[in-house]
């Protein structure tokens, strides 16, 4: 290291603490950790390799699981004709403000504006009507991995709320509602597995209220996550039963085994790069990202720690030992990285890889070299574990498995501690102001949802109004005669409310 320029360490890291200004902290961490780069069009972001690697892990898992269900991948154009987009009235009204339109080609006006897909129901279903003729053509199960554009919004936030984002969208058609209902829940279970098994983020499954369901659909199911730092819920992914609305609009009919003409039953379901933002918000700390091992593009970084007292031969031996550990881990399937750069100090490297959220750090110094050991350091807890080099792979695997479980357990306990059960209106807004989600008995009337949003906003203008997050599938007992917390009418279910992203 003699004669090498040592990089300054003062510019690395975050300048804002998570607990002081969460929004500013989040903006810093997604750029400092090299996840995104801002673009010159507001609401559009460049996904850097570290972020895209996480999306690829989600893709690999989800793509493999949906293929087990008989879903096939396809690709449809990103443009929608005005006629197709406006065919389903409720659907187009739900997306009208967000649709981006192409109106020119060069200097010439197009004869008819063409929409950029906000979602692909109206792109795909006119084609479904020509592909589906008989009961033998069913079920039809298609998925596409693509981008969509939703233009009109305020306060863009990387991963959470952007004008263009990546997602998968599944579109399926069945002969019966019963088959469609089964698939809706099956897909929702997969979305829960992505959040909990990969991202270590606990979610609550439920059905959306009539007011919050997908525009033009029959009903919408959801997995809802929670960000304790802000006390806000966030929709994780949705699985919709569309019923027969779109089948009627686009004449998607089949001939049954009895020779009758029938309309298909349809579902659509999607998960986006929002998943990454939710994970960052739930797990990140004042050092940067904290990535669960299963989603981390780099799971372990090997950092040799030379010093100036070492001879040239011993320095070379230290480097070779670190390189051998890296090679062994990589061959065993660990996504490992060797950081043997000489123009950065070990301390700088520790901070750099902590900022990027790498789950395990392997420290290897002169004393370790003499003892054939190394030290593994967990990113989430900072816990250090001395390990014999011969046991490095097995011990790293054990620690990563434990870290995956511990991170989900910690996030689940924190989420559960922030759900308040409220029976009367007087306790509702105070619970919101304590950064909690609120579980209440509810009459399910759409007008009452508007009333809750209005009153909670009036009582806490800075915090903002609350809305329904979902009616959870797992319902506590609802004693007969229980009244709705806002209207006093008979309650039909327990509903989860909250401020949300």
CSV table of N, CA, C and O in Angstrom, one decimal, residues 310 314 317-318 364-373:
chain,number,residue,atom,x,y,z
A,310,UNK,N,3.6,-6.2,7.6
A,310,UNK,CA,3.7,-7.5,6.9
A,310,UNK,C,4.8,-7.4,5.8
A,310,UNK,O,5.0,-6.3,5.2
A,314,UNK,N,4.3,-12.1,2.9
A,314,UNK,CA,3.1,-12.3,3.7
A,314,UNK,C,1.9,-11.5,3.2
A,314,UNK,O,0.7,-12.0,3.2
A,317,UNK,N,0.6,-13.5,0.4
A,317,UNK,CA,-0.1,-14.8,1.0
A,317,UNK,C,-1.5,-14.4,1.5
A,317,UNK,O,-2.4,-15.2,1.3
A,318,UNK,N,-1.6,-13.2,2.1
A,318,UNK,CA,-2.9,-12.8,2.7
A,318,UNK,C,-3.9,-12.6,1.5
A,318,UNK,O,-5.0,-13.0,1.6
A,364,UNK,N,-10.4,-10.7,7.0
A,364,UNK,CA,-9.3,-11.7,7.0
A,364,UNK,C,-8.0,-10.9,7.1
A,364,UNK,O,-7.6,-10.2,6.2
A,365,UNK,N,-7.4,-10.9,8.4
A,365,UNK,CA,-6.2,-10.2,8.7
A,365,UNK,C,-5.0,-11.1,8.9
A,365,UNK,O,-5.2,-12.3,8.8
A,366,UNK,N,-3.9,-10.5,9.3
A,366,UNK,CA,-2.7,-11.3,9.5
A,366,UNK,C,-2.8,-12.4,10.6
A,366,UNK,O,-2.4,-13.5,10.4
A,367,UNK,N,-3.5,-12.1,11.7
A,367,UNK,CA,-3.7,-13.1,12.8
A,367,UNK,C,-4.6,-14.2,12.3
A,367,UNK,O,-4.4,-15.4,12.6
A,368,UNK,N,-5.6,-13.8,11.5
A,368,UNK,CA,-6.5,-14.9,10.9
A,368,UNK,C,-5.7,-15.8,10.0
A,368,UNK,O,-5.9,-17.0,10.0
A,369,UNK,N,-4.8,-15.2,9.2
A,369,UNK,CA,-4.0,-16.0,8.3
A,369,UNK,C,-3.2,-17.0,9.0
A,369,UNK,O,-3.1,-18.2,8.6
A,370,UNK,N,-2.6,-16.6,10.1
A,370,UNK,CA,-1.8,-17.6,10.9
A,370,UNK,C,-2.6,-18.7,11.5
A,370,UNK,O,-2.1,-19.8,11.7
A,371,UNK,N,-3.9,-18.3,11.9
A,371,UNK,CA,-4.7,-19.3,12.6
A,371,UNK,C,-5.7,-20.0,11.7
A,371,UNK,O,-6.5,-20.8,12.2
A,372,UNK,N,-5.6,-19.8,10.4
A,372,UNK,CA,-6.5,-20.4,9.4
A,372,UNK,C,-8.0,-20.1,9.8
A,372,UNK,O,-8.8,-21.0,9.7
A,373,UNK,N,-8.2,-18.9,10.2
A,373,UNK,CA,-9.6,-18.4,10.5
A,373,UNK,C,-9.9,-17.2,9.8
A,373,UNK,O,-9.1,-16.6,9.1
